[in-house]
Amino acid sequence: MKRLTVVLLCPLVLPGIARANGDPASDVLPVSQVFLPYEAPISKSAANDLRRTVSDANQKGYKIRAAVIAFTSDLGSARSLWDDPQNYAKFLGSEVTFAYAGPILIAMPGGFGFYNGRKPVAKELQVLKSVPVGKTPTPLAESAAAAVRALAAATGVKVAKPAPPKSSATRDRLILGVAVLAFVLVLVFPARLLRRRGRGAEQSPSSEPR
């Protein structure tokens, strides 16, 4: 009976596994809003900005997921679609449709691709033409974030560019300033107060001999 159950379930399970093995992005986008290359040297700030931008867009009502494809190796078995972002967007959309059915943005050095199931995407592609595409990994991730903001804005959803984090140098200066202030309050101010009390005692009539 167990063998029969396994045989009956295999046709249901295997198609999903096969779809998830097409390329790396198809393994990630069903469970995550952003795919970033595993080995591409993308700066931490650019990666975080893209994730925050996509997350903010979704929270504000503009549903989208994004994939950054910096090298041919990021395509896995779909390498023939390198430098063809629009057809890759259609391919990736069909790969993940069992788990996610919605807009997908592709950012390649050769341009952007956009997929939204059977809906026309001419408007979105026109919007994307106004966004410069990065040619190397970090600028490519930055341009993907800019593209998400532009696409959202075209539908009336405003997604602000994430504020840059404070630099470590600024934080270090702030810490040093607080430390110096604490030193002044703890050591210098009490010493001056004691000197004033001493002067007051010397001038007090009760301190003179009778």
CSV table of C-alpha atoms in Angstrom, one decimal:
chain,number,residue,atom,x,y,z
A,1,MET,CA,0.0,0.0,0.0
A,2,LYS,CA,2.9,2.4,0.9
A,3,ARG,CA,4.6,1.7,-2.5
A,4,LEU,CA,1.3,2.4,-4.3
A,5,THR,CA,0.9,5.7,-2.4
A,6,VAL,CA,4.5,6.8,-3.4
A,7,VAL,CA,3.9,6.0,-7.0
A,8,LEU,CA,0.6,8.0,-7.0
A,9,LEU,CA,2.2,11.0,-5.4
A,10,CYS,CA,5.3,11.1,-7.6
A,11,PRO,CA,3.6,12.7,-10.6
A,12,LEU,CA,2.3,15.5,-8.3
A,13,VAL,CA,5.7,16.2,-6.6
A,14,LEU,CA,8.1,15.9,-9.5
A,15,PRO,CA,6.8,18.7,-11.7
A,16,GLY,CA,7.4,21.2,-8.9
A,17,ILE,CA,10.9,19.9,-8.3
A,18,ALA,CA,11.6,20.1,-12.0
A,19,ARG,CA,10.4,23.6,-12.2
A,20,ALA,CA,12.6,24.6,-9.3
A,21,ASN,CA,15.7,23.2,-10.9
A,22,GLY,CA,15.6,25.4,-14.1
A,23,ASP,CA,17.8,28.2,-12.8
A,24,PRO,CA,18.9,29.6,-9.4
A,25,ALA,CA,16.3,32.5,-9.4
A,26,SER,CA,13.5,30.0,-9.7
A,27,ASP,CA,14.6,28.4,-6.5
A,28,VAL,CA,14.6,31.7,-4.6
A,29,LEU,CA,11.7,33.8,-5.9
A,30,PRO,CA,8.9,31.4,-4.8
A,31,VAL,CA,9.9,32.1,-1.2
A,32,SER,CA,11.7,35.4,-1.4
A,33,GLN,CA,10.9,38.8,-3.0
A,34,VAL,CA,14.5,39.3,-4.3
A,35,PHE,CA,17.0,37.2,-6.0
A,36,LEU,CA,20.7,38.3,-5.9
A,37,PRO,CA,23.6,36.4,-7.5
A,38,TYR,CA,25.3,34.1,-5.1
A,39,GLU,CA,28.9,35.1,-6.2
A,40,ALA,CA,28.6,38.6,-7.7
A,41,PRO,CA,30.4,41.3,-5.6
A,42,ILE,CA,27.3,43.4,-4.8
A,43,SER,CA,27.8,45.8,-1.9
A,44,LYS,CA,25.9,45.2,1.2
A,45,SER,CA,24.2,48.7,1.0
A,46,ALA,CA,23.0,48.1,-2.6
A,47,ALA,CA,21.7,44.7,-1.7
A,48,ASN,CA,19.9,46.0,1.4
A,49,ASP,CA,18.5,48.9,-0.5
A,50,LEU,CA,17.0,46.7,-3.2
A,51,ARG,CA,15.4,44.4,-0.6
A,52,ARG,CA,14.0,47.3,1.3
A,53,THR,CA,12.7,48.9,-1.8
A,54,VAL,CA,10.9,45.8,-3.0
A,55,SER,CA,9.5,45.1,0.5
A,56,ASP,CA,8.2,48.7,0.8
A,57,ALA,CA,6.6,48.5,-2.7
A,58,ASN,CA,4.8,45.3,-1.7
A,59,GLN,CA,3.7,46.7,1.7
A,60,LYS,CA,2.3,49.8,-0.1
A,61,GLY,CA,0.2,47.7,-2.5
A,62,TYR,CA,2.5,47.3,-5.5
A,63,LYS,CA,3.2,43.6,-5.8
A,64,ILE,CA,6.5,42.8,-7.4
A,65,ARG,CA,9.5,40.5,-7.2
A,66,ALA,CA,12.9,41.2,-8.6
A,67,ALA,CA,15.9,39.2,-9.9
A,68,VAL,CA,19.4,40.6,-10.5
A,69,ILE,CA,21.3,38.6,-13.1
A,70,ALA,CA,24.9,39.8,-13.3
A,71,PHE,CA,26.6,36.9,-15.0
A,72,THR,CA,25.7,34.0,-17.2
A,73,SER,CA,26.3,31.6,-14.3
A,74,ASP,CA,23.3,33.2,-12.5
A,75,LEU,CA,21.0,31.7,-15.2
A,76,GLY,CA,21.9,28.1,-14.5
A,77,SER,CA,20.5,25.9,-17.2
A,78,ALA,CA,18.9,28.9,-18.9
A,79,ARG,CA,22.2,30.4,-20.1
A,80,SER,CA,20.9,30.7,-23.6
A,81,LEU,CA,18.7,33.6,-22.4
A,82,TRP,CA,21.7,35.7,-21.4
A,83,ASP,CA,21.4,39.3,-22.7
A,84,ASP,CA,17.7,38.6,-23.4
A,85,PRO,CA,16.0,39.9,-20.2
A,86,GLN,CA,12.5,40.0,-21.6
A,87,ASN,CA,12.4,36.4,-22.7
A,88,TYR,CA,14.1,35.4,-19.5
A,89,ALA,CA,11.4,37.2,-17.5
A,90,LYS,CA,8.8,35.1,-19.3
A,91,PHE,CA,10.8,31.9,-18.6
A,92,LEU,CA,11.3,32.7,-14.9
A,93,GLY,CA,7.7,33.7,-14.5
A,94,SER,CA,6.6,30.3,-15.9
A,95,GLU,CA,9.0,28.6,-13.6
A,96,VAL,CA,7.7,30.1,-10.4
A,97,THR,CA,4.0,30.4,-11.3
A,98,PHE,CA,3.2,27.3,-9.1
A,99,ALA,CA,4.2,29.4,-6.0
A,100,TYR,CA,4.0,33.1,-7.2
A,101,ALA,CA,1.8,34.6,-9.9
A,102,GLY,CA,2.6,38.3,-10.2
A,103,PRO,CA,4.9,40.9,-11.7
A,104,ILE,CA,8.6,40.0,-12.0
A,105,LEU,CA,11.4,42.4,-12.8
A,106,ILE,CA,14.6,41.2,-14.3
A,107,ALA,CA,17.8,43.3,-14.3
A,108,MET,CA,20.6,42.3,-16.6
A,109,PRO,CA,23.6,44.3,-17.8
A,110,GLY,CA,21.8,44.3,-21.2
A,111,GLY,CA,18.6,45.8,-19.9
A,112,PHE,CA,15.4,45.1,-18.0
A,113,GLY,CA,12.7,42.5,-18.5
A,114,PHE,CA,9.2,42.5,-17.0
A,115,TYR,CA,6.7,39.7,-16.8
A,116,ASN,CA,3.1,39.7,-15.4
A,117,GLY,CA,1.5,36.5,-16.6
A,118,ARG,CA,-0.9,37.0,-19.4
A,119,LYS,CA,-1.3,40.7,-18.8
A,120,PRO,CA,0.2,43.2,-21.3
A,121,VAL,CA,3.4,44.8,-20.1
A,122,ALA,CA,4.1,47.4,-22.8
A,123,LYS,CA,3.4,50.2,-20.3
A,124,GLU,CA,5.9,48.8,-17.8
A,125,LEU,CA,8.6,48.3,-20.5
A,126,GLN,CA,8.2,51.9,-21.6
A,127,VAL,CA,8.7,53.0,-18.0
A,128,LEU,CA,11.8,50.9,-17.7
A,129,LYS,CA,13.4,52.6,-20.7
A,130,SER,CA,13.8,55.7,-18.6
A,131,VAL,CA,15.9,53.9,-16.0
A,132,PRO,CA,19.6,53.6,-16.7
A,133,VAL,CA,20.9,50.0,-16.3
A,134,GLY,CA,24.0,49.2,-14.3
A,135,LYS,CA,26.6,47.2,-16.1
A,136,THR,CA,28.5,45.8,-13.1
A,137,PRO,CA,27.0,44.0,-10.1
A,138,THR,CA,26.5,46.8,-7.6
A,139,PRO,CA,25.3,49.4,-10.1
A,140,LEU,CA,23.0,46.7,-11.5
A,141,ALA,CA,21.4,46.1,-8.1
A,142,GLU,CA,21.0,49.9,-7.6
A,143,SER,CA,19.4,50.2,-11.0
A,144,ALA,CA,17.0,47.4,-10.2
A,145,ALA,CA,15.9,49.3,-7.0
A,146,ALA,CA,15.4,52.5,-9.1
A,147,ALA,CA,13.4,50.5,-11.6
A,148,VAL,CA,11.1,49.2,-8.9
A,149,ARG,CA,10.5,52.7,-7.6
A,150,ALA,CA,9.8,53.9,-11.2
A,151,LEU,CA,7.3,51.1,-11.8
A,152,ALA,CA,5.5,51.7,-8.5
A,153,ALA,CA,5.3,55.4,-9.2
A,154,ALA,CA,3.7,54.8,-12.6
A,155,THR,CA,0.8,53.1,-10.7
A,156,GLY,CA,0.5,55.9,-8.2
A,157,VAL,CA,2.5,54.2,-5.4
A,158,LYS,CA,5.3,56.3,-4.0
A,159,VAL,CA,8.3,54.3,-2.7
A,160,ALA,CA,11.0,56.4,-1.2
A,161,LYS,CA,14.7,55.7,-1.7
A,162,PRO,CA,16.0,54.2,1.5
A,163,ALA,CA,18.1,56.6,3.5
A,164,PRO,CA,21.8,55.7,3.6
A,165,PRO,CA,23.1,54.3,6.9
A,166,LYS,CA,25.2,56.6,9.1
A,167,SER,CA,28.9,56.0,8.5
A,168,SER,CA,31.1,54.4,11.1
A,169,ALA,CA,33.2,57.5,11.2
A,170,THR,CA,30.2,59.6,12.2
A,171,ARG,CA,29.2,57.1,14.8
A,172,ASP,CA,32.8,57.1,16.2
A,173,ARG,CA,32.9,60.9,16.4
A,174,LEU,CA,29.6,60.9,18.3
A,175,ILE,CA,30.8,58.3,20.8
A,176,LEU,CA,34.0,60.3,21.3
A,177,GLY,CA,32.1,63.5,21.9
A,178,VAL,CA,29.8,61.8,24.5
A,179,ALA,CA,32.9,60.3,26.3
A,180,VAL,CA,34.6,63.7,26.5
A,181,LEU,CA,31.4,65.3,27.8
A,182,ALA,CA,31.1,62.6,30.4
A,183,PHE,CA,34.7,63.2,31.5
A,184,VAL,CA,34.0,66.9,31.9
A,185,LEU,CA,30.9,66.3,34.0
A,186,VAL,CA,32.4,63.6,36.2
A,187,LEU,CA,35.8,65.0,36.9
A,188,VAL,CA,36.1,68.7,36.0
A,189,PHE,CA,32.7,70.0,37.3
A,190,PRO,CA,33.0,68.3,40.8
A,191,ALA,CA,36.6,69.7,41.2
A,192,ARG,CA,35.4,73.2,40.4
A,193,LEU,CA,32.5,72.8,42.8
A,194,LEU,CA,34.9,71.7,45.6
A,195,ARG,CA,37.2,74.7,45.0
A,196,ARG,CA,34.2,77.1,45.3
A,197,ARG,CA,33.1,75.5,48.5
A,198,GLY,CA,36.6,75.9,49.9
A,199,ARG,CA,36.7,79.6,49.1
A,200,GLY,CA,33.3,80.0,50.7
A,201,ALA,CA,34.5,78.4,53.9
A,202,GLU,CA,37.6,80.6,54.0
A,203,GLN,CA,35.4,83.7,53.7
A,204,SER,CA,32.8,82.6,56.3
A,205,PRO,CA,32.9,84.3,59.7
A,206,SER,CA,32.5,81.0,61.5
A,207,SER,CA,35.9,80.0,60.1
A,208,GLU,CA,37.7,82.9,61.9
A,209,PRO,CA,39.2,82.2,65.4
A,210,ARG,CA,37.4,83.6,68.4
